[in-house]
PDB file of C-alpha atoms in Angstrom:
ATOM      1  CA  MET A1181      80.853 135.530 120.116  1.00 90.00           C
ATOM      2  CA  ILE A1182      77.286 136.447 119.195  1.00 93.00           C
ATOM      3  CA  LEU A1183      76.933 137.808 115.671  1.00 94.00           C
ATOM      4  CA  ALA A1184      73.709 139.796 115.296  1.00 95.00           C
ATOM      5  CA  ASN A1185      72.293 140.942 111.974  1.00 95.00           C
ATOM      6  CA  GLN A1186      71.847 144.563 111.053  1.00 94.00           C
ATOM      7  CA  ILE A1187      68.269 145.644 110.402  1.00 94.00           C
ATOM      8  CA  ALA A1188      68.642 145.302 106.612  1.00 92.00           C
ATOM      9  CA  ASP A1189      69.518 141.597 106.927  1.00 93.00           C
ATOM     10  CA  GLY A1190      66.533 140.861 109.139  1.00 93.00           C
ATOM     11  CA  TYR A1191      66.087 137.144 109.747  1.00 92.00           C
ATOM     12  CA  SER A1192      68.618 136.018 107.107  1.00 91.00           C
ATOM     13  CA  THR A1193      71.370 133.938 108.717  1.00 90.00           C
ATOM     14  CA  ILE A1194      74.055 131.913 106.961  1.00 88.00           C
ATOM     15  CA  ALA A1195      76.590 129.247 107.875  1.00 84.00           C
ATOM     16  CA  ASP A1196      80.148 130.560 108.042  1.00 82.00           C
ATOM     17  CA  ALA A1197      83.541 129.300 109.200  1.00 78.00           C
ATOM     18  CA  HIS A1198      84.045 131.744 112.073  1.00 82.00           C
ATOM     19  CA  VAL A1199      87.515 131.986 113.602  1.00 81.00           C
ATOM     20  CA  LEU A1200      85.919 132.135 117.079  1.00 85.00           C
ATOM     21  CA  PRO A1201      83.115 130.024 118.569  1.00 86.00           C
ATOM     22  CA  ALA A1202      80.079 131.963 117.396  1.00 89.00           C
ATOM     23  CA  SER A1203      76.304 132.076 117.226  1.00 91.00           C
ATOM     24  CA  HIS A1204      74.616 133.957 114.378  1.00 93.00           C
ATOM     25  CA  VAL A1205      71.218 135.437 115.244  1.00 94.00           C
ATOM     26  CA  SER A1206      68.620 137.568 113.494  1.00 94.00           C
ATOM     27  CA  TYR A1207      68.284 141.311 113.961  1.00 95.00           C
ATOM     28  CA  VAL A1208      65.235 140.957 116.234  1.00 95.00           C
ATOM     29  CA  THR A1209      66.956 138.324 118.373  1.00 96.00           C
ATOM     30  CA  GLY A1210      70.091 140.472 118.522  1.00 96.00           C
ATOM     31  CA  VAL A1211      68.091 143.431 119.818  1.00 97.00           C
ATOM     32  CA  ALA A1212      66.514 141.245 122.505  1.00 97.00           C
ATOM     33  CA  ILE A1213      69.919 139.897 123.571  1.00 96.00           C
ATOM     34  CA  LYS A1214      71.435 143.383 123.833  1.00 96.00           C
ATOM     35  CA  GLU A1215      68.440 144.640 125.812  1.00 97.00           C
ATOM     36  CA  TYR A1216      68.840 141.736 128.225  1.00 96.00           C
ATOM     37  CA  ILE A1217      72.596 142.304 128.612  1.00 96.00           C
ATOM     38  CA  ASN A1218      71.976 145.973 129.405  1.00 96.00           C
ATOM     39  CA  SER A1219      69.238 145.133 131.903  1.00 96.00           C
ATOM     40  CA  THR A1220      71.345 143.194 134.405  1.00 95.00           C
ATOM     41  CA  ALA A1221      74.799 143.333 135.917  1.00 94.00           C
ATOM     42  CA  ASN A1222      75.251 139.567 135.592  1.00 95.00           C
ATOM     43  CA  PRO A1223      73.725 138.324 132.337  1.00 94.00           C
ATOM     44  CA  VAL A1224      73.747 134.566 131.798  1.00 94.00           C
ATOM     45  CA  ALA A1225      73.099 132.433 128.741  1.00 91.00           C
ATOM     46  CA  GLN A1226      72.745 128.794 127.780  1.00 90.00           C
ATOM     47  CA  ILE A1227      73.238 127.046 124.453  1.00 88.00           C
ATOM     48  CA  ILE A1228      71.293 123.833 123.874  1.00 88.00           C
ATOM     49  CA  PHE A1229      72.523 121.731 120.964  1.00 86.00           C
ATOM     50  CA  LYS A1230      69.617 120.066 119.170  1.00 85.00           C
ATOM     51  CA  GLY A1231      71.511 118.893 116.105  1.00 86.00           C
ATOM     52  CA  THR A1232      70.064 119.371 112.652  1.00 83.00           C
ATOM     53  CA  VAL A1233      66.452 120.575 112.727  1.00 83.00           C
ATOM     54  CA  LEU A1234      64.385 119.649 109.679  1.00 85.00           C
ATOM     55  CA  GLY A1235      61.085 121.033 108.430  1.00 83.00           C
ATOM     56  CA  THR A1236      61.499 124.533 109.833  1.00 82.00           C
ATOM     57  CA  SER A1237      59.186 127.312 108.674  1.00 84.00           C
ATOM     58  CA  PRO A1238      58.876 129.643 106.934  1.00 88.00           C
ATOM     59  CA  ALA A1239      60.706 127.902 104.098  1.00 91.00           C
ATOM     60  CA  PRO A1240      61.626 128.732 101.481  1.00 94.00           C
ATOM     61  CA  ALA A1241      62.150 132.419 102.238  1.00 94.00           C
ATOM     62  CA  ILE A1242      63.847 135.235 100.349  1.00 96.00           C
ATOM     63  CA  THR A1243      67.193 136.187 101.861  1.00 94.00           C
ATOM     64  CA  SER A1244      68.455 139.738 102.175  1.00 93.00           C
ATOM     65  CA  PHE A1245      71.098 139.404  99.438  1.00 92.00           C
ATOM     66  CA  SER A1246      68.719 137.950  96.827  1.00 94.00           C
ATOM     67  CA  SER A1247      68.536 140.069  93.661  1.00 92.00           C
ATOM     68  CA  ARG A1248      65.444 142.251  93.353  1.00 94.00           C
ATOM     69  CA  GLY A1249      63.480 143.698  90.458  1.00 94.00           C
ATOM     70  CA  PRO A1250      61.989 145.423  88.639  1.00 94.00           C
ATOM     71  CA  SER A1251      64.281 145.701  85.646  1.00 92.00           C
ATOM     72  CA  ILE A1252      65.284 149.335  85.242  1.00 90.00           C
ATOM     73  CA  GLN A1253      66.100 148.821  81.573  1.00 88.00           C
ATOM     74  CA  ASN A1254      62.846 147.079  80.730  1.00 90.00           C
ATOM     75  CA  PRO A1255      60.189 146.921  83.472  1.00 90.00           C
ATOM     76  CA  GLY A1256      57.870 145.131  81.036  1.00 91.00           C
ATOM     77  CA  ILE A1257      59.755 141.871  81.681  1.00 94.00           C
ATOM     78  CA  LEU A1258      59.393 140.482  85.204  1.00 94.00           C
ATOM     79  CA  LYS A1259      62.680 140.205  87.083  1.00 96.00           C
ATOM     80  CA  PRO A1260      63.827 138.095  88.769  1.00 96.00           C
ATOM     81  CA  ASP A1261      62.509 135.186  86.711  1.00 97.00           C
ATOM     82  CA  ILE A1262      62.764 132.498  89.365  1.00 97.00           C
ATOM     83  CA  THR A1263      63.933 131.758  92.909  1.00 96.00           C
ATOM     84  CA  GLY A1264      66.376 128.971  93.748  1.00 96.00           C
ATOM     85  CA  PRO A1265      68.171 127.715  96.891  1.00 94.00           C
ATOM     86  CA  GLY A1266      71.285 129.716  97.675  1.00 93.00           C
ATOM     87  CA  VAL A1267      71.793 129.884 101.451  1.00 92.00           C
ATOM     88  CA  SER A1268      74.393 127.797 103.319  1.00 90.00           C
ATOM     89  CA  VAL A1269      74.943 125.420 100.418  1.00 90.00           C
ATOM     90  CA  LEU A1270      77.533 122.695 101.080  1.00 86.00           C
ATOM     91  CA  ALA A1271      79.578 122.574  97.893  1.00 82.00           C
ATOM     92  CA  ALA A1272      82.916 121.526  96.469  1.00 82.00           C
ATOM     93  CA  TRP A1273      85.822 123.849  97.302  1.00 81.00           C
ATOM     94  CA  PRO A1274      89.452 123.884  96.085  1.00 82.00           C
ATOM     95  CA  PHE A1275      91.112 124.183  99.495  1.00 77.00           C
ATOM     96  CA  GLN A1276      90.483 123.634 103.195  1.00 72.00           C
ATOM     97  CA  VAL A1277      88.345 126.195 105.005  1.00 67.00           C
ATOM     98  CA  GLY A1278      88.246 126.703 108.744  1.00 63.00           C
ATOM     99  CA  PRO A1279      88.444 126.239 111.556  1.00 62.00           C
ATOM    100  CA  PRO A1280      86.201 124.317 111.742  1.00 60.00           C
ATOM    101  CA  SER A1281      86.329 122.595 108.388  1.00 59.00           C
ATOM    102  CA  PRO A1282      83.585 120.335 106.991  1.00 58.00           C
ATOM    103  CA  GLY A1283      86.285 118.619 104.959  1.00 59.00           C
ATOM    104  CA  PRO A1284      89.352 119.374 102.868  1.00 68.00           C
ATOM    105  CA  THR A1285      87.369 119.969  99.683  1.00 77.00           C
ATOM    106  CA  PHE A1286      84.008 121.286 100.884  1.00 81.00           C
ATOM    107  CA  ASN A1287      82.690 124.615 102.104  1.00 82.00           C
ATOM    108  CA  PHE A1288      79.408 126.302 102.996  1.00 85.00           C
ATOM    109  CA  GLU A1289      78.659 129.180 100.654  1.00 88.00           C
ATOM    110  CA  SER A1290      75.706 131.523 100.178  1.00 91.00           C
ATOM    111  CA  GLY A1291      74.770 133.863  97.361  1.00 91.00           C
ATOM    112  CA  THR A1292      73.189 134.099  93.947  1.00 90.00           C
ATOM    113  CA  SER A1293      76.325 132.302  92.734  1.00 90.00           C
ATOM    114  CA  MET A1294      75.114 129.253  94.660  1.00 91.00           C
ATOM    115  CA  SER A1295      71.544 129.575  93.428  1.00 94.00           C
ATOM    116  CA  THR A1296      72.602 129.759  89.784  1.00 93.00           C
ATOM    117  CA  PRO A1297      74.189 126.263  89.712  1.00 93.00           C
ATOM    118  CA  HIS A1298      70.951 124.803  91.055  1.00 94.00           C
ATOM    119  CA  LEU A1299      68.989 126.358  88.196  1.00 97.00           C
ATOM    120  CA  SER A1300      71.657 125.372  85.659  1.00 96.00           C
ATOM    121  CA  GLY A1301      71.514 121.771  86.834  1.00 97.00           C
ATOM    122  CA  ILE A1302      67.722 121.735  86.597  1.00 98.00           C
ATOM    123  CA  ALA A1303      67.939 123.165  83.074  1.00 98.00           C
ATOM    124  CA  ALA A1304      70.376 120.376  82.148  1.00 98.00           C
ATOM    125  CA  LEU A1305      68.006 117.811  83.666  1.00 98.00           C
ATOM    126  CA  ILE A1306      65.138 119.101  81.512  1.00 98.00           C
ATOM    127  CA  LYS A1307      67.391 119.160  78.433  1.00 98.00           C
ATOM    128  CA  SER A1308      68.318 115.520  79.015  1.00 98.00           C
ATOM    129  CA  LYS A1309      64.638 114.559  78.954  1.00 98.00           C
ATOM    130  CA  TYR A1310      63.709 116.886  76.097  1.00 98.00           C
ATOM    131  CA  PRO A1311      66.875 117.207  73.964  1.00 98.00           C
ATOM    132  CA  ASP A1312      65.061 119.094  71.199  1.00 97.00           C
ATOM    133  CA  TRP A1313      63.744 121.849  73.457  1.00 98.00           C
ATOM    134  CA  SER A1314      65.015 125.392  73.021  1.00 97.00           C
ATOM    135  CA  PRO A1315      66.486 127.384  75.928  1.00 97.00           C
ATOM    136  CA  ALA A1316      63.265 129.433  75.966  1.00 98.00           C
ATOM    137  CA  ALA A1317      61.118 126.305  76.314  1.00 98.00           C
ATOM    138  CA  ILE A1318      63.293 125.065  79.178  1.00 98.00           C
ATOM    139  CA  LYS A1319      63.052 128.443  80.886  1.00 98.00           C
ATOM    140  CA  SER A1320      59.294 128.404  80.428  1.00 98.00           C
ATOM    141  CA  ALA A1321      59.029 124.957  82.026  1.00 98.00           C
ATOM    142  CA  ILE A1322      61.008 126.156  85.035  1.00 98.00           C
ATOM    143  CA  MET A1323      59.009 129.352  85.513  1.00 98.00           C
ATOM    144  CA  THR A1324      55.474 128.085  84.910  1.00 98.00           C
ATOM    145  CA  THR A1325      55.847 125.178  87.343  1.00 98.00           C
ATOM    146  CA  ALA A1326      57.483 127.131  90.184  1.00 98.00           C
ATOM    147  CA  ASP A1327      55.892 127.122  93.637  1.00 97.00           C
ATOM    148  CA  PRO A1328      54.430 130.568  94.466  1.00 96.00           C
ATOM    149  CA  ASP A1329      53.903 129.626  98.135  1.00 96.00           C
ATOM    150  CA  ASP A1330      56.115 128.158 100.853  1.00 95.00           C
ATOM    151  CA  ARG A1331      56.009 124.610 102.239  1.00 92.00           C
ATOM    152  CA  SER A1332      53.053 125.540 104.471  1.00 92.00           C
ATOM    153  CA  GLY A1333      50.991 126.908 101.593  1.00 94.00           C
ATOM    154  CA  LYS A1334      51.501 130.461 102.813  1.00 95.00           C
ATOM    155  CA  PRO A1335      53.075 133.393 100.923  1.00 96.00           C
ATOM    156  CA  ILE A1336      56.853 133.224 100.594  1.00 97.00           C
ATOM    157  CA  MET A1337      58.357 135.602 103.156  1.00 96.00           C
ATOM    158  CA  ASN A1338      61.294 137.966 102.764  1.00 95.00           C
ATOM    159  CA  GLU A1339      64.146 138.629 105.184  1.00 94.00           C
ATOM    160  CA  GLN A1340      61.866 140.770 107.378  1.00 94.00           C
ATOM    161  CA  TYR A1341      59.273 137.976 107.649  1.00 93.00           C
ATOM    162  CA  VAL A1342      56.702 139.853 105.590  1.00 95.00           C
ATOM    163  CA  PRO A1343      55.271 138.479 102.317  1.00 96.00           C
ATOM    164  CA  ALA A1344      57.747 138.943  99.474  1.00 97.00           C
ATOM    165  CA  ASN A1345      56.405 140.550  96.306  1.00 96.00           C
ATOM    166  CA  LEU A1346      56.905 139.330  92.740  1.00 96.00           C
ATOM    167  CA  PHE A1347      59.963 141.553  92.318  1.00 97.00           C
ATOM    168  CA  ALA A1348      61.628 139.389  94.976  1.00 97.00           C
ATOM    169  CA  THR A1349      60.278 135.918  94.147  1.00 97.00           C
ATOM    170  CA  GLY A1350      59.749 136.092  90.393  1.00 97.00           C
ATOM    171  CA  ALA A1351      57.619 133.120  89.331  1.00 97.00           C
ATOM    172  CA  GLY A1352      58.348 131.434  92.680  1.00 97.00           C
ATOM    173  CA  GLN A1353      60.596 128.732  94.119  1.00 97.00           C
ATOM    174  CA  VAL A1354      61.875 126.335  91.452  1.00 98.00           C
ATOM    175  CA  ASN A1355      60.318 122.855  91.527  1.00 98.00           C
ATOM    176  CA  PRO A1356      62.453 120.365  89.529  1.00 97.00           C
ATOM    177  CA  ASP A1357      59.868 117.563  89.559  1.00 97.00           C
ATOM    178  CA  LYS A1358      57.101 119.758  88.167  1.00 98.00           C
ATOM    179  CA  ALA A1359      59.452 121.345  85.631  1.00 98.00           C
ATOM    180  CA  LEU A1360      59.909 117.961  83.948  1.00 98.00           C
ATOM    181  CA  ASP A1361      56.211 117.906  83.037  1.00 98.00           C
ATOM    182  CA  PRO A1362      55.052 121.504  82.445  1.00 98.00           C
ATOM    183  CA  GLY A1363      52.122 120.632  80.175  1.00 97.00           C
ATOM    184  CA  LEU A1364      52.416 123.868  78.192  1.00 98.00           C
ATOM    185  CA  VAL A1365      55.447 125.967  77.261  1.00 98.00           C
ATOM    186  CA  TYR A1366      55.984 129.473  75.931  1.00 98.00           C
ATOM    187  CA  ASP A1367      58.638 129.147  73.237  1.00 98.00           C
ATOM    188  CA  ILE A1368      60.700 131.930  71.643  1.00 97.00           C
ATOM    189  CA  ALA A1369      62.790 131.679  68.475  1.00 95.00           C
ATOM    190  CA  PRO A1370      66.215 133.387  68.441  1.00 92.00           C
ATOM    191  CA  ALA A1371      65.047 135.860  65.774  1.00 94.00           C
ATOM    192  CA  GLU A1372      62.273 137.048  68.093  1.00 96.00           C
ATOM    193  CA  TYR A1373      64.846 138.117  70.662  1.00 96.00           C
ATOM    194  CA  ILE A1374      66.467 140.311  68.010  1.00 97.00           C
ATOM    195  CA  GLY A1375      63.106 141.950  67.346  1.00 97.00           C
ATOM    196  CA  PHE A1376      62.677 142.484  71.064  1.00 97.00           C
ATOM    197  CA  LEU A1377      66.153 143.987  71.449  1.00 97.00           C
ATOM    198  CA  CYS A1378      65.388 146.358  68.567  1.00 97.00           C
ATOM    199  CA  SER A1379      62.485 147.700  70.652  1.00 95.00           C
ATOM    200  CA  LEU A1380      64.990 148.750  73.313  1.00 95.00           C
ATOM    201  CA  TYR A1381      68.271 149.639  71.602  1.00 96.00           C
ATOM    202  CA  THR A1382      69.820 151.044  68.445  1.00 97.00           C
ATOM    203  CA  SER A1383      71.018 148.855  65.583  1.00 98.00           C
ATOM    204  CA  GLN A1384      74.609 149.369  66.691  1.00 98.00           C
ATOM    205  CA  GLU A1385      73.840 148.343  70.271  1.00 97.00           C
ATOM    206  CA  VAL A1386      71.908 145.271  69.151  1.00 97.00           C
ATOM    207  CA  SER A1387      74.783 144.323  66.837  1.00 98.00           C
ATOM    208  CA  VAL A1388      77.149 144.344  69.816  1.00 98.00           C
ATOM    209  CA  ILE A1389      74.817 142.037  71.754  1.00 96.00           C
ATOM    210  CA  ALA A1390      74.148 139.712  68.801  1.00 96.00           C
ATOM    211  CA  ARG A1391      77.808 139.743  67.674  1.00 96.00           C
ATOM    212  CA  ARG A1392      76.733 140.293  64.083  1.00 96.00           C
ATOM    213  CA  SER A1393      75.485 143.188  62.000  1.00 97.00           C
ATOM    214  CA  ILE A1394      71.846 144.031  62.751  1.00 97.00           C
ATOM    215  CA  ASP A1395      69.730 146.649  60.962  1.00 98.00           C
ATOM    216  CA  CYS A1396      66.669 147.210  63.128  1.00 97.00           C
ATOM    217  CA  SER A1397      64.945 149.152  60.330  1.00 97.00           C
ATOM    218  CA  THR A1398      64.559 145.869  58.437  1.00 96.00           C
ATOM    219  CA  ILE A1399      63.357 143.846  61.423  1.00 95.00           C
ATOM    220  CA  THR A1400      59.866 143.574  62.866  1.00 95.00           C
ATOM    221  CA  VAL A1401      60.070 145.120  66.316  1.00 96.00           C
ATOM    222  CA  ILE A1402      58.610 142.974  69.103  1.00 96.00           C
ATOM    223  CA  PRO A1403      57.601 144.934  72.229  1.00 94.00           C
ATOM    224  CA  ASP A1404      57.629 143.232  75.616  1.00 93.00           C
ATOM    225  CA  ARG A1405      53.847 142.834  75.720  1.00 93.00           C
ATOM    226  CA  ILE A1406      53.887 140.445  72.744  1.00 95.00           C
ATOM    227  CA  LEU A1407      57.251 138.742  73.333  1.00 97.00           C
ATOM    228  CA  ASN A1408      56.288 135.137  74.052  1.00 98.00           C
ATOM    229  CA  TYR A1409      57.736 135.299  77.569  1.00 97.00           C
ATOM    230  CA  PRO A1410      56.491 132.933  80.314  1.00 97.00           C
ATOM    231  CA  SER A1411      55.407 135.838  82.519  1.00 96.00           C
ATOM    232  CA  ILE A1412      53.165 138.820  81.803  1.00 95.00           C
ATOM    233  CA  THR A1413      53.992 142.269  83.134  1.00 93.00           C
ATOM    234  CA  VAL A1414      52.186 145.430  82.033  1.00 89.00           C
ATOM    235  CA  THR A1415      53.686 148.852  82.730  1.00 84.00           C
ATOM    236  CA  LEU A1416      51.490 151.940  82.615  1.00 78.00           C
ATOM    237  CA  PRO A1417      53.376 155.237  82.192  1.00 70.00           C
ATOM    238  CA  SER A1418      51.963 158.179  84.120  1.00 70.00           C
ATOM    239  CA  THR A1419      50.844 159.791  80.861  1.00 70.00           C
ATOM    240  CA  THR A1420      48.815 156.768  79.781  1.00 64.00           C
ATOM    241  CA  ASN A1421      45.044 156.899  79.900  1.00 72.00           C
ATOM    242  CA  PRO A1422      44.202 154.481  82.752  1.00 70.00           C
ATOM    243  CA  THR A1423      41.125 153.289  80.853  1.00 73.00           C
ATOM    244  CA  ALA A1424      42.966 152.612  77.586  1.00 77.00           C
ATOM    245  CA  PRO A1425      43.104 148.910  76.650  1.00 82.00           C
ATOM    246  CA  VAL A1426      46.432 147.079  76.692  1.00 85.00           C
ATOM    247  CA  VAL A1427      46.744 144.084  74.384  1.00 90.00           C
ATOM    248  CA  VAL A1428      49.012 141.251  75.547  1.00 94.00           C
ATOM    249  CA  SER A1429      49.687 138.307  73.255  1.00 95.00           C
ATOM    250  CA  ARG A1430      51.078 134.857  74.089  1.00 96.00           C
ATOM    251  CA  THR A1431      51.180 131.481  72.334  1.00 97.00           C
ATOM    252  CA  VAL A1432      51.541 128.208  74.220  1.00 98.00           C
ATOM    253  CA  LYS A1433      52.584 124.794  72.967  1.00 96.00           C
ATOM    254  CA  ASN A1434      51.231 121.537  74.371  1.00 97.00           C
ATOM    255  CA  VAL A1435      54.184 119.314  75.294  1.00 95.00           C
TER     256      VAL A1435
END
């Protein structure tokens, strides 16, 4: 069986435990195969097994199922924050998968649910080195040391093999080694998040999020442009004077 992507999935292919012998190909390759099949009465094919191929490019690349920004609720905060590995990850599994099966307790999985554990593990690694750091400082270290380009020094590509924008890559591909020595961090105290939430929601809504009573009228509101976030995004409404100045404030700490 030849499994060809639809156009939306582009070049994104994943490992899967197919019930039939199968080859998974990109959309472009699938189109070429179908054109060849339709061009001759006796199409032939050959599969050459080369084993595991390392160092392929472009890598890393953004897959079709990766979450995209901007944030609808608050476009002044860049989303996603970061990119992590999440395609064909060999991971622990509670039961046998197959045929074929890589083992009784392992499975290949893809998704943001596989990328998240990578980032969580890196956060734990940073916390073990800097036990006094806040979650915001750890997040800052991860984002400010991310790789904005791929292994070849070229722009990170998306599933269509065109350069991915910041609403697909966020700060870039996470780099655990660099994250352990960020140099500078953008830190945020818990109370500052409350001030930020009060710039978006009512007191009742913020109270639900904070799980305690919050009166936004007594709290200094912190808009996104001065929240000490490790990325800077400026939104300009259509009614805004394009020549009007926008003040963005950040404070960094030498670590």
